[in-house]
């Protein structure tokens, strides 16, 4: 049988008091008590069981014509075709549709920007919100931020980092594949498969 050690008992009591102090949501910062943070109940916020959803859509990047949905807003002084337009920034308000044709049912807009981040390869930093306008998802958004190796013939992937509305606390990923690219105008249609955990 283990021998009773008063020092161990004292240490255990001290740790218990510290734990109770933190459990009561009072945090010490710079020696002062703080009560601005607290633990919340998911059901009280209306957040019940988490689910995994799949969405399929097409993203239309229109850079030519009289009504482009993607416009260059910044350009590095050394930008050229030979270095993949490195440093160029394009602001977007692209249509999201159910089918591959731009005339098919509009389900939302992709709003944000992409920037050429690759000197030796065509790779962009993408930062955008998918803003939905149909059904129960109307007014909800998914936020995407990641790397797109734009000229890759296969499937690429970017992370979902959050959302709003029905997509609060969202996380997941997007698989994208170029469906069609017009080599003359630069207009591009990309197929999106979205896999997202949300409440």
Short mmCIF file of N, CA and C in Angstrom, two decimals:
data_model
loop_
_atom_site.label_atom_id
_atom_site.label_comp_id
_atom_site.label_asym_id
_atom_site.label_seq_id
_atom_site.Cartn_x
_atom_site.Cartn_y
_atom_site.Cartn_z
N UNK A 1 0.84 -1.18 0.00
CA UNK A 1 0.00 0.00 0.00
C UNK A 1 0.89 1.24 0.00
N UNK A 2 0.48 2.25 -0.81
CA UNK A 2 1.28 3.47 -0.92
C UNK A 2 1.24 4.26 0.38
N UNK A 3 2.34 4.92 0.65
CA UNK A 3 2.45 5.70 1.89
C UNK A 3 1.81 7.07 1.69
N UNK A 4 1.11 7.58 2.68
CA UNK A 4 0.46 8.89 2.62
C UNK A 4 1.53 9.98 2.58
N UNK A 5 1.38 10.89 1.62
CA UNK A 5 2.34 11.98 1.47
C UNK A 5 1.58 13.30 1.53
N UNK A 6 1.75 14.08 2.61
CA UNK A 6 1.01 15.34 2.75
C UNK A 6 1.32 16.34 1.64
N UNK A 7 2.54 16.33 1.08
CA UNK A 7 2.90 17.26 0.01
C UNK A 7 2.10 16.96 -1.25
N UNK A 8 1.89 15.66 -1.56
CA UNK A 8 1.10 15.27 -2.74
C UNK A 8 -0.34 15.70 -2.57
N UNK A 9 -0.88 15.54 -1.37
CA UNK A 9 -2.26 15.94 -1.10
C UNK A 9 -2.43 17.44 -1.26
N UNK A 10 -1.46 18.22 -0.79
CA UNK A 10 -1.51 19.67 -0.90
C UNK A 10 -1.47 20.10 -2.37
N UNK A 11 -0.62 19.43 -3.15
CA UNK A 11 -0.52 19.73 -4.56
C UNK A 11 -1.84 19.42 -5.28
N UNK A 12 -2.45 18.29 -4.95
CA UNK A 12 -3.72 17.91 -5.55
C UNK A 12 -4.82 18.92 -5.22
N UNK A 13 -4.87 19.38 -3.99
CA UNK A 13 -5.87 20.38 -3.58
C UNK A 13 -5.64 21.68 -4.33
N UNK A 14 -4.38 22.11 -4.47
CA UNK A 14 -4.06 23.35 -5.18
C UNK A 14 -4.49 23.28 -6.64
N UNK A 15 -4.21 22.14 -7.29
CA UNK A 15 -4.61 21.96 -8.69
C UNK A 15 -6.13 21.96 -8.84
N UNK A 16 -6.83 21.37 -7.90
CA UNK A 16 -8.30 21.35 -7.93
C UNK A 16 -8.86 22.76 -7.83
N UNK A 17 -8.28 23.57 -6.96
CA UNK A 17 -8.75 24.96 -6.79
C UNK A 17 -8.52 25.74 -8.08
N UNK A 18 -7.36 25.57 -8.71
CA UNK A 18 -7.06 26.25 -9.96
C UNK A 18 -8.04 25.83 -11.05
N UNK A 19 -8.33 24.54 -11.14
CA UNK A 19 -9.27 24.03 -12.15
C UNK A 19 -10.65 24.62 -11.94
N UNK A 20 -11.11 24.67 -10.67
CA UNK A 20 -12.43 25.24 -10.39
C UNK A 20 -12.47 26.72 -10.76
N UNK A 21 -11.37 27.41 -10.56
CA UNK A 21 -11.28 28.82 -10.90
C UNK A 21 -11.47 29.01 -12.41
N UNK A 22 -10.81 28.16 -13.21
CA UNK A 22 -10.93 28.27 -14.66
C UNK A 22 -12.30 27.81 -15.15
N UNK A 23 -12.85 26.79 -14.53
CA UNK A 23 -14.16 26.28 -14.93
C UNK A 23 -15.23 27.34 -14.77
N UNK A 24 -15.08 28.19 -13.80
CA UNK A 24 -16.05 29.27 -13.56
C UNK A 24 -15.87 30.42 -14.55
N UNK A 25 -15.04 30.18 -15.61
CA UNK A 25 -14.86 31.13 -16.71
C UNK A 25 -14.24 32.45 -16.30
N UNK A 26 -13.46 32.49 -15.26
CA UNK A 26 -12.75 33.70 -14.89
C UNK A 26 -11.29 33.46 -15.21
N UNK A 27 -10.78 34.21 -16.16
CA UNK A 27 -9.42 34.02 -16.62
C UNK A 27 -8.55 35.16 -16.12
N UNK A 28 -7.33 34.87 -15.73
CA UNK A 28 -6.42 35.91 -15.28
C UNK A 28 -5.50 36.31 -16.42
N UNK A 29 -5.51 37.59 -16.76
CA UNK A 29 -4.62 38.14 -17.78
C UNK A 29 -3.93 39.34 -17.16
N UNK A 30 -2.62 39.35 -17.16
CA UNK A 30 -1.84 40.43 -16.55
C UNK A 30 -2.23 40.66 -15.10
N UNK A 31 -2.56 39.57 -14.42
CA UNK A 31 -2.88 39.68 -13.00
C UNK A 31 -4.27 40.19 -12.70
N UNK A 32 -5.08 40.43 -13.72
CA UNK A 32 -6.44 40.94 -13.52
C UNK A 32 -7.45 39.89 -13.94
N UNK A 33 -8.56 39.80 -13.24
CA UNK A 33 -9.61 38.85 -13.59
C UNK A 33 -10.34 39.33 -14.83
N UNK A 34 -10.66 38.37 -15.73
CA UNK A 34 -11.38 38.69 -16.96
C UNK A 34 -12.64 37.84 -17.01
N UNK A 35 -13.74 38.45 -17.35
CA UNK A 35 -15.00 37.70 -17.45
C UNK A 35 -15.62 37.85 -18.84
N UNK A 36 -14.82 38.26 -19.85
CA UNK A 36 -15.37 38.48 -21.18
C UNK A 36 -15.53 37.20 -21.99
N UNK A 37 -14.96 36.10 -21.53
CA UNK A 37 -15.09 34.82 -22.24
C UNK A 37 -15.89 33.82 -21.44
N UNK A 38 -16.71 33.04 -22.14
CA UNK A 38 -17.48 32.00 -21.45
C UNK A 38 -17.76 30.86 -22.40
N UNK A 39 -18.04 29.70 -21.85
CA UNK A 39 -18.37 28.51 -22.62
C UNK A 39 -19.85 28.57 -22.98
N UNK A 40 -20.17 28.27 -24.24
CA UNK A 40 -21.55 28.34 -24.71
C UNK A 40 -22.11 26.95 -24.97
N UNK A 41 -23.43 26.86 -24.97
CA UNK A 41 -24.13 25.61 -25.26
C UNK A 41 -24.53 25.60 -26.73
N UNK A 42 -24.10 24.57 -27.47
CA UNK A 42 -24.45 24.47 -28.89
C UNK A 42 -25.96 24.42 -29.12
N UNK A 43 -26.72 23.58 -28.37
CA UNK A 43 -28.17 23.54 -28.59
C UNK A 43 -28.85 24.89 -28.35
N UNK A 44 -28.37 25.67 -27.37
CA UNK A 44 -28.98 26.98 -27.11
C UNK A 44 -28.75 27.94 -28.26
N UNK A 45 -27.69 27.71 -29.05
CA UNK A 45 -27.42 28.54 -30.23
C UNK A 45 -28.14 28.01 -31.47
N UNK A 46 -28.89 26.94 -31.30
CA UNK A 46 -29.59 26.34 -32.44
C UNK A 46 -28.70 25.42 -33.26
N UNK A 47 -27.53 25.07 -32.73
CA UNK A 47 -26.60 24.19 -33.43
C UNK A 47 -26.78 22.78 -32.91
N UNK A 48 -27.42 21.95 -33.73
CA UNK A 48 -27.73 20.59 -33.30
C UNK A 48 -26.68 19.63 -33.82
N UNK A 49 -27.10 18.63 -34.56
CA UNK A 49 -26.17 17.62 -35.04
C UNK A 49 -25.44 18.12 -36.29
N UNK A 50 -24.14 17.91 -36.32
CA UNK A 50 -23.35 18.30 -37.48
C UNK A 50 -23.60 17.32 -38.63
N UNK A 51 -23.65 17.85 -39.86
CA UNK A 51 -23.88 16.99 -41.03
C UNK A 51 -22.85 17.28 -42.11
N UNK A 52 -22.71 16.35 -43.02
CA UNK A 52 -21.81 16.50 -44.17
C UNK A 52 -22.67 16.62 -45.41
N UNK A 53 -22.51 17.73 -46.15
CA UNK A 53 -23.29 17.96 -47.37
C UNK A 53 -22.37 18.03 -48.59
N UNK A 54 -22.95 17.67 -49.74
CA UNK A 54 -22.24 17.77 -51.02
C UNK A 54 -23.02 18.70 -51.93
N UNK A 55 -22.32 19.64 -52.56
CA UNK A 55 -22.92 20.56 -53.52
C UNK A 55 -22.14 20.48 -54.82
N UNK A 56 -22.87 20.55 -55.94
CA UNK A 56 -22.24 20.49 -57.26
C UNK A 56 -22.70 21.70 -58.05
N UNK A 57 -21.73 22.43 -58.64
CA UNK A 57 -22.08 23.65 -59.38
C UNK A 57 -20.95 24.01 -60.34
N UNK A 58 -21.20 25.06 -61.13
CA UNK A 58 -20.21 25.54 -62.08
C UNK A 58 -19.92 27.02 -61.82
N UNK A 59 -18.65 27.36 -61.89
CA UNK A 59 -18.13 28.71 -61.63
C UNK A 59 -17.72 29.31 -62.97
N UNK A 60 -18.23 30.51 -63.27
CA UNK A 60 -17.98 31.12 -64.59
C UNK A 60 -17.16 32.40 -64.43
N UNK A 61 -15.93 32.38 -64.90
CA UNK A 61 -15.03 33.52 -64.83
C UNK A 61 -15.03 34.20 -66.19
N UNK A 62 -15.69 35.36 -66.29
CA UNK A 62 -15.82 36.08 -67.55
C UNK A 62 -14.87 37.27 -67.53
N UNK A 63 -13.83 37.23 -68.36
CA UNK A 63 -12.83 38.31 -68.37
C UNK A 63 -12.93 39.19 -69.62
N UNK A 64 -13.67 38.75 -70.63
CA UNK A 64 -13.77 39.48 -71.89
C UNK A 64 -15.16 40.09 -72.05
N UNK A 65 -15.31 40.90 -73.09
CA UNK A 65 -16.60 41.48 -73.42
C UNK A 65 -16.90 42.75 -72.65
N UNK A 66 -18.12 43.23 -72.82
CA UNK A 66 -18.51 44.51 -72.21
C UNK A 66 -18.94 44.38 -70.75
N UNK A 67 -19.20 43.14 -70.29
CA UNK A 67 -19.64 42.95 -68.90
C UNK A 67 -18.83 41.85 -68.21
N UNK A 68 -17.53 42.09 -68.01
CA UNK A 68 -16.71 41.07 -67.36
C UNK A 68 -17.09 40.92 -65.89
N UNK A 69 -16.91 39.71 -65.36
CA UNK A 69 -17.15 39.46 -63.93
C UNK A 69 -15.84 39.28 -63.18
N UNK A 70 -14.72 39.41 -63.91
CA UNK A 70 -13.38 39.32 -63.32
C UNK A 70 -12.54 40.43 -63.92
N UNK A 71 -12.02 41.33 -63.06
CA UNK A 71 -11.24 42.46 -63.56
C UNK A 71 -9.92 42.56 -62.82
N UNK A 72 -8.86 42.91 -63.55
CA UNK A 72 -7.54 43.11 -62.95
C UNK A 72 -7.57 44.40 -62.15
N UNK A 73 -7.18 44.31 -60.87
CA UNK A 73 -7.15 45.49 -60.01
C UNK A 73 -5.74 45.86 -59.58
N UNK A 74 -4.78 44.96 -59.79
CA UNK A 74 -3.38 45.26 -59.47
C UNK A 74 -2.48 44.44 -60.38
N UNK A 75 -1.33 45.01 -60.68
CA UNK A 75 -0.40 44.35 -61.58
C UNK A 75 1.01 44.73 -61.15
N UNK A 76 1.89 43.75 -61.02
CA UNK A 76 3.28 44.04 -60.68
C UNK A 76 3.98 44.66 -61.88
N UNK A 77 4.93 45.59 -61.65
CA UNK A 77 5.60 46.24 -62.79
C UNK A 77 6.36 45.27 -63.69
N UNK A 78 6.74 44.12 -63.16
CA UNK A 78 7.51 43.14 -63.96
C UNK A 78 6.64 42.02 -64.50
N UNK A 79 5.32 42.11 -64.30
CA UNK A 79 4.42 41.04 -64.74
C UNK A 79 4.49 40.84 -66.25
N UNK A 80 4.60 39.60 -66.65
CA UNK A 80 4.58 39.25 -68.07
C UNK A 80 4.08 37.82 -68.21
N UNK A 81 3.79 37.42 -69.45
CA UNK A 81 3.35 36.05 -69.69
C UNK A 81 4.41 35.05 -69.28
N UNK A 82 5.67 35.44 -69.45
CA UNK A 82 6.76 34.50 -69.18
C UNK A 82 6.86 34.12 -67.70
N UNK A 83 6.35 34.98 -66.80
CA UNK A 83 6.40 34.62 -65.38
C UNK A 83 5.00 34.45 -64.80
N UNK A 84 4.07 33.96 -65.65
CA UNK A 84 2.70 33.62 -65.22
C UNK A 84 1.94 34.80 -64.61
N UNK A 85 2.23 36.01 -65.08
CA UNK A 85 1.56 37.21 -64.56
C UNK A 85 1.73 37.35 -63.06
N UNK A 86 2.87 36.89 -62.55
CA UNK A 86 3.13 36.90 -61.11
C UNK A 86 2.87 38.28 -60.51
N UNK A 87 2.09 38.30 -59.43
CA UNK A 87 1.77 39.56 -58.75
C UNK A 87 0.47 40.18 -59.18
N UNK A 88 -0.15 39.67 -60.24
CA UNK A 88 -1.42 40.22 -60.69
C UNK A 88 -2.57 39.81 -59.77
N UNK A 89 -3.49 40.75 -59.52
CA UNK A 89 -4.65 40.49 -58.65
C UNK A 89 -5.93 40.77 -59.44
N UNK A 90 -6.85 39.82 -59.39
CA UNK A 90 -8.11 39.93 -60.12
C UNK A 90 -9.27 39.86 -59.14
N UNK A 91 -10.16 40.86 -59.17
CA UNK A 91 -11.36 40.88 -58.34
C UNK A 91 -12.48 40.21 -59.11
N UNK A 92 -13.28 39.38 -58.40
CA UNK A 92 -14.32 38.61 -59.10
C UNK A 92 -15.70 38.77 -58.46
N UNK A 93 -16.70 38.67 -59.31
CA UNK A 93 -18.10 38.52 -58.91
C UNK A 93 -18.70 37.55 -59.93
N UNK A 94 -18.25 36.28 -59.85
CA UNK A 94 -18.55 35.27 -60.86
C UNK A 94 -19.85 34.52 -60.55
N UNK A 95 -20.56 34.17 -61.61
CA UNK A 95 -21.80 33.41 -61.47
C UNK A 95 -21.52 31.97 -61.07
N UNK A 96 -22.37 31.43 -60.20
CA UNK A 96 -22.39 30.01 -59.84
C UNK A 96 -23.69 29.45 -60.38
N UNK A 97 -23.60 28.44 -61.24
CA UNK A 97 -24.81 27.91 -61.87
C UNK A 97 -24.93 26.40 -61.65
N UNK A 98 -26.17 25.90 -61.84
CA UNK A 98 -26.41 24.46 -61.69
C UNK A 98 -25.77 23.65 -62.79
N UNK A 99 -25.81 24.17 -64.00
CA UNK A 99 -25.25 23.45 -65.14
C UNK A 99 -24.02 24.15 -65.69
N UNK A 100 -23.36 23.54 -66.69
CA UNK A 100 -22.13 24.12 -67.23
C UNK A 100 -22.34 25.34 -68.12
N UNK A 101 -23.57 25.58 -68.57
CA UNK A 101 -23.84 26.75 -69.40
C UNK A 101 -24.08 27.96 -68.51
N UNK A 102 -23.57 29.11 -68.92
CA UNK A 102 -23.77 30.34 -68.16
C UNK A 102 -25.25 30.71 -68.07
N UNK A 103 -26.03 30.23 -69.04
CA UNK A 103 -27.46 30.52 -69.06
C UNK A 103 -28.27 29.60 -68.13
N UNK A 104 -27.63 28.59 -67.53
CA UNK A 104 -28.38 27.69 -66.65
C UNK A 104 -28.71 28.38 -65.33
N UNK A 105 -29.49 27.72 -64.48
CA UNK A 105 -30.03 28.33 -63.27
C UNK A 105 -28.93 28.91 -62.38
N UNK A 106 -29.06 30.20 -62.05
CA UNK A 106 -28.11 30.88 -61.17
C UNK A 106 -28.41 30.50 -59.73
N UNK A 107 -27.41 29.99 -59.01
CA UNK A 107 -27.63 29.60 -57.61
C UNK A 107 -26.82 30.46 -56.63
N UNK A 108 -25.93 31.28 -57.17
CA UNK A 108 -25.15 32.16 -56.28
C UNK A 108 -24.06 32.88 -57.04
N UNK A 109 -23.21 33.58 -56.26
CA UNK A 109 -22.09 34.33 -56.81
C UNK A 109 -20.83 33.98 -56.05
N UNK A 110 -19.71 33.91 -56.76
CA UNK A 110 -18.39 33.75 -56.14
C UNK A 110 -17.77 35.14 -56.10
N UNK A 111 -17.61 35.69 -54.90
CA UNK A 111 -17.13 37.06 -54.76
C UNK A 111 -15.84 37.07 -53.95
N UNK A 112 -14.83 37.75 -54.46
CA UNK A 112 -13.55 37.83 -53.79
C UNK A 112 -12.46 38.18 -54.77
N UNK A 113 -11.31 37.50 -54.65
CA UNK A 113 -10.22 37.77 -55.58
C UNK A 113 -9.34 36.53 -55.74
N UNK A 114 -8.58 36.53 -56.83
CA UNK A 114 -7.49 35.57 -56.97
C UNK A 114 -6.26 36.33 -57.43
N UNK A 115 -5.11 35.85 -56.98
CA UNK A 115 -3.85 36.53 -57.28
C UNK A 115 -2.83 35.51 -57.76
N UNK A 116 -2.07 35.90 -58.77
CA UNK A 116 -1.03 35.02 -59.30
C UNK A 116 0.10 34.94 -58.28
N UNK A 117 0.30 33.74 -57.73
CA UNK A 117 1.29 33.55 -56.67
C UNK A 117 2.44 32.64 -57.09
N UNK A 118 2.46 32.24 -58.36
CA UNK A 118 3.51 31.35 -58.82
C UNK A 118 4.40 32.01 -59.86
N UNK A 119 5.70 32.03 -59.59
CA UNK A 119 6.64 32.58 -60.57
C UNK A 119 6.93 31.54 -61.66
N UNK A 120 7.13 30.29 -61.26
CA UNK A 120 7.54 29.25 -62.19
C UNK A 120 6.40 28.35 -62.67
N UNK A 121 5.19 28.56 -62.14
CA UNK A 121 4.03 27.78 -62.58
C UNK A 121 2.77 28.62 -62.40
N UNK A 122 1.73 28.26 -63.13
CA UNK A 122 0.47 28.98 -63.02
C UNK A 122 -0.25 28.51 -61.76
N UNK A 123 -0.09 29.26 -60.69
CA UNK A 123 -0.74 28.93 -59.42
C UNK A 123 -1.28 30.22 -58.81
N UNK A 124 -2.51 30.17 -58.34
CA UNK A 124 -3.12 31.36 -57.78
C UNK A 124 -3.51 31.16 -56.32
N UNK A 125 -3.48 32.25 -55.58
CA UNK A 125 -4.06 32.31 -54.25
C UNK A 125 -5.50 32.74 -54.45
N UNK A 126 -6.45 31.93 -53.99
CA UNK A 126 -7.88 32.22 -54.14
C UNK A 126 -8.46 32.55 -52.78
N UNK A 127 -9.16 33.67 -52.69
CA UNK A 127 -9.83 34.08 -51.46
C UNK A 127 -11.22 34.58 -51.86
N UNK A 128 -12.24 33.76 -51.58
CA UNK A 128 -13.58 34.16 -52.04
C UNK A 128 -14.68 33.57 -51.16
N UNK A 129 -15.84 34.20 -51.26
CA UNK A 129 -17.05 33.71 -50.62
C UNK A 129 -18.00 33.22 -51.70
N UNK A 130 -18.57 32.04 -51.48
CA UNK A 130 -19.64 31.57 -52.35
C UNK A 130 -20.93 32.01 -51.67
N UNK A 131 -21.60 32.98 -52.27
CA UNK A 131 -22.81 33.57 -51.69
C UNK A 131 -24.03 32.98 -52.41
N UNK A 132 -24.82 32.20 -51.68
CA UNK A 132 -25.96 31.49 -52.28
C UNK A 132 -27.21 32.36 -52.28
N UNK A 133 -28.05 32.18 -53.31
CA UNK A 133 -29.25 33.01 -53.46
C UNK A 133 -30.52 32.19 -53.65
N UNK A 134 -30.47 30.88 -53.46
CA UNK A 134 -31.65 30.05 -53.71
C UNK A 134 -32.03 29.22 -52.49
N UNK A 135 -33.34 28.94 -52.40
CA UNK A 135 -33.88 28.02 -51.40
C UNK A 135 -33.48 28.37 -49.98
N UNK A 136 -33.32 27.34 -49.16
CA UNK A 136 -33.00 27.56 -47.75
C UNK A 136 -31.59 28.10 -47.55
N UNK A 137 -30.75 28.02 -48.58
CA UNK A 137 -29.37 28.53 -48.48
C UNK A 137 -29.26 30.01 -48.86
N UNK A 138 -30.36 30.62 -49.27
CA UNK A 138 -30.36 32.03 -49.65
C UNK A 138 -29.81 32.88 -48.50
N UNK A 139 -28.76 33.66 -48.78
CA UNK A 139 -28.14 34.52 -47.77
C UNK A 139 -26.99 33.87 -47.02
N UNK A 140 -26.78 32.58 -47.21
CA UNK A 140 -25.68 31.87 -46.55
C UNK A 140 -24.44 31.90 -47.44
N UNK A 141 -23.26 31.82 -46.83
CA UNK A 141 -22.03 31.83 -47.60
C UNK A 141 -21.07 30.74 -47.13
N UNK A 142 -20.20 30.34 -48.04
CA UNK A 142 -19.05 29.48 -47.73
C UNK A 142 -17.80 30.25 -48.08
N UNK A 143 -16.80 30.24 -47.19
CA UNK A 143 -15.55 30.96 -47.42
C UNK A 143 -14.44 29.99 -47.80
N UNK A 144 -13.77 30.30 -48.91
CA UNK A 144 -12.70 29.45 -49.44
C UNK A 144 -11.42 30.27 -49.50
N UNK A 145 -10.35 29.67 -49.05
CA UNK A 145 -9.04 30.31 -49.20
C UNK A 145 -8.01 29.22 -49.44
N UNK A 146 -7.35 29.26 -50.59
CA UNK A 146 -6.39 28.21 -50.88
C UNK A 146 -5.63 28.45 -52.16
N UNK A 147 -4.91 27.43 -52.58
CA UNK A 147 -4.06 27.47 -53.77
C UNK A 147 -4.73 26.70 -54.89
N UNK A 148 -4.77 27.30 -56.07
CA UNK A 148 -5.31 26.63 -57.25
C UNK A 148 -4.22 26.60 -58.33
N UNK A 149 -3.80 25.40 -58.67
CA UNK A 149 -2.83 25.23 -59.76
C UNK A 149 -3.63 25.25 -61.06
N UNK A 150 -3.89 26.44 -61.55
CA UNK A 150 -4.95 26.70 -62.54
C UNK A 150 -4.86 25.92 -63.84
N UNK A 151 -3.68 25.64 -64.35
CA UNK A 151 -3.57 24.95 -65.64
C UNK A 151 -3.45 23.44 -65.51
N UNK A 152 -3.59 22.92 -64.30
CA UNK A 152 -3.53 21.47 -64.10
C UNK A 152 -4.74 20.82 -64.76
N UNK A 153 -4.53 19.76 -65.56
CA UNK A 153 -5.65 19.14 -66.26
C UNK A 153 -6.55 18.31 -65.36
N UNK A 154 -6.07 17.95 -64.21
CA UNK A 154 -6.84 17.08 -63.32
C UNK A 154 -7.65 17.86 -62.30
N UNK A 155 -8.02 17.14 -61.25
CA UNK A 155 -8.81 17.72 -60.16
C UNK A 155 -7.87 18.43 -59.19
N UNK A 156 -8.23 19.66 -58.83
CA UNK A 156 -7.49 20.41 -57.81
C UNK A 156 -8.34 20.50 -56.55
N UNK A 157 -7.74 20.96 -55.47
CA UNK A 157 -8.48 21.00 -54.20
C UNK A 157 -8.13 22.26 -53.42
N UNK A 158 -9.14 22.86 -52.80
CA UNK A 158 -8.94 24.01 -51.92
C UNK A 158 -9.78 23.82 -50.65
N UNK A 159 -9.32 24.39 -49.52
CA UNK A 159 -10.06 24.22 -48.28
C UNK A 159 -11.19 25.22 -48.09
N UNK A 160 -12.23 24.77 -47.40
CA UNK A 160 -13.29 25.66 -46.92
C UNK A 160 -12.90 26.04 -45.50
N UNK A 161 -12.81 27.34 -45.23
CA UNK A 161 -12.32 27.78 -43.93
C UNK A 161 -13.41 28.35 -43.03
N UNK A 162 -14.65 28.41 -43.50
CA UNK A 162 -15.73 28.92 -42.67
C UNK A 162 -16.96 29.21 -43.50
N UNK A 163 -17.90 29.89 -42.87
CA UNK A 163 -19.13 30.23 -43.55
C UNK A 163 -20.04 31.06 -42.68
N UNK A 164 -21.20 31.39 -43.22
CA UNK A 164 -22.19 32.17 -42.47
C UNK A 164 -23.58 31.61 -42.74
N UNK A 165 -24.55 32.07 -41.96
CA UNK A 165 -25.92 31.59 -42.12
C UNK A 165 -26.03 30.12 -41.78
N UNK A 166 -26.53 29.31 -42.71
CA UNK A 166 -26.64 27.87 -42.47
C UNK A 166 -25.28 27.19 -42.46
N UNK A 167 -24.24 27.92 -42.83
CA UNK A 167 -22.89 27.35 -42.86
C UNK A 167 -21.98 27.89 -41.75
N UNK A 168 -22.56 28.36 -40.65
CA UNK A 168 -21.72 28.78 -39.52
C UNK A 168 -20.89 27.60 -39.04
N UNK A 169 -19.65 27.85 -38.70
CA UNK A 169 -18.69 26.83 -38.24
C UNK A 169 -18.37 25.81 -39.34
N UNK A 170 -18.58 26.17 -40.62
CA UNK A 170 -18.32 25.24 -41.73
C UNK A 170 -16.84 24.93 -41.86
N UNK A 171 -16.58 23.69 -42.29
CA UNK A 171 -15.22 23.28 -42.67
C UNK A 171 -15.35 22.16 -43.69
N UNK A 172 -14.38 22.11 -44.59
CA UNK A 172 -14.44 21.08 -45.62
C UNK A 172 -13.46 21.39 -46.74
N UNK A 173 -13.82 20.93 -47.94
CA UNK A 173 -12.94 21.16 -49.08
C UNK A 173 -13.75 21.22 -50.36
N UNK A 174 -13.12 21.82 -51.37
CA UNK A 174 -13.70 21.95 -52.71
C UNK A 174 -12.79 21.22 -53.68
N UNK A 175 -13.37 20.37 -54.51
CA UNK A 175 -12.63 19.78 -55.62
C UNK A 175 -13.08 20.50 -56.88
N UNK A 176 -12.12 21.00 -57.65
CA UNK A 176 -12.47 21.74 -58.84
C UNK A 176 -11.72 21.20 -60.05
N UNK A 177 -12.38 21.33 -61.19
CA UNK A 177 -11.82 20.82 -62.44
C UNK A 177 -12.25 21.76 -63.56
N UNK A 178 -11.31 22.17 -64.39
CA UNK A 178 -11.64 23.06 -65.50
C UNK A 178 -12.54 22.32 -66.49
N UNK A 179 -13.73 22.86 -66.69
CA UNK A 179 -14.69 22.27 -67.62
C UNK A 179 -14.44 22.80 -69.04
N UNK A 180 -14.20 24.11 -69.14
CA UNK A 180 -13.96 24.71 -70.45
C UNK A 180 -13.16 26.01 -70.27
N UNK A 181 -12.17 26.20 -71.12
CA UNK A 181 -11.42 27.47 -71.14
C UNK A 181 -11.31 27.95 -72.57
N UNK A 182 -11.75 29.19 -72.82
CA UNK A 182 -11.65 29.79 -74.14
C UNK A 182 -10.26 30.41 -74.27
N UNK A 183 -9.43 29.84 -75.11
CA UNK A 183 -8.04 30.30 -75.22
C UNK A 183 -7.93 31.69 -75.83
N UNK A 184 -8.97 32.14 -76.54
CA UNK A 184 -8.95 33.47 -77.15
C UNK A 184 -9.37 34.54 -76.15
N UNK A 185 -10.52 34.35 -75.50
CA UNK A 185 -11.05 35.37 -74.59
C UNK A 185 -10.51 35.22 -73.17
N UNK A 186 -10.16 34.00 -72.78
CA UNK A 186 -9.73 33.76 -71.40
C UNK A 186 -10.88 33.39 -70.48
N UNK A 187 -12.12 33.44 -70.99
CA UNK A 187 -13.28 33.05 -70.17
C UNK A 187 -13.17 31.57 -69.81
N UNK A 188 -13.51 31.27 -68.55
CA UNK A 188 -13.31 29.91 -68.04
C UNK A 188 -14.52 29.44 -67.25
N UNK A 189 -14.88 28.18 -67.43
CA UNK A 189 -15.92 27.53 -66.64
C UNK A 189 -15.27 26.40 -65.85
N UNK A 190 -15.48 26.40 -64.54
CA UNK A 190 -14.88 25.39 -63.68
C UNK A 190 -15.96 24.65 -62.92
N UNK A 191 -15.86 23.33 -62.91
CA UNK A 191 -16.80 22.48 -62.18
C UNK A 191 -16.36 22.38 -60.71
N UNK A 192 -17.29 22.60 -59.81
CA UNK A 192 -17.01 22.56 -58.37
C UNK A 192 -17.79 21.43 -57.71
N UNK A 193 -17.10 20.60 -56.95
CA UNK A 193 -17.72 19.63 -56.05
C UNK A 193 -17.31 20.03 -54.64
N UNK A 194 -18.30 20.37 -53.82
CA UNK A 194 -18.05 20.91 -52.48
C UNK A 194 -18.49 19.89 -51.44
N UNK A 195 -17.61 19.60 -50.50
CA UNK A 195 -17.90 18.70 -49.40
C UNK A 195 -17.70 19.49 -48.11
N UNK A 196 -18.78 19.68 -47.35
CA UNK A 196 -18.69 20.59 -46.22
C UNK A 196 -19.42 20.04 -44.98
N UNK A 197 -18.74 20.09 -43.84
CA UNK A 197 -19.37 19.81 -42.56
C UNK A 197 -20.00 21.10 -42.05
N UNK A 198 -21.26 21.04 -41.61
CA UNK A 198 -21.93 22.22 -41.07
C UNK A 198 -23.07 21.75 -40.15
N UNK A 199 -23.66 22.67 -39.43
CA UNK A 199 -24.76 22.34 -38.51
C UNK A 199 -26.10 22.54 -39.20
#
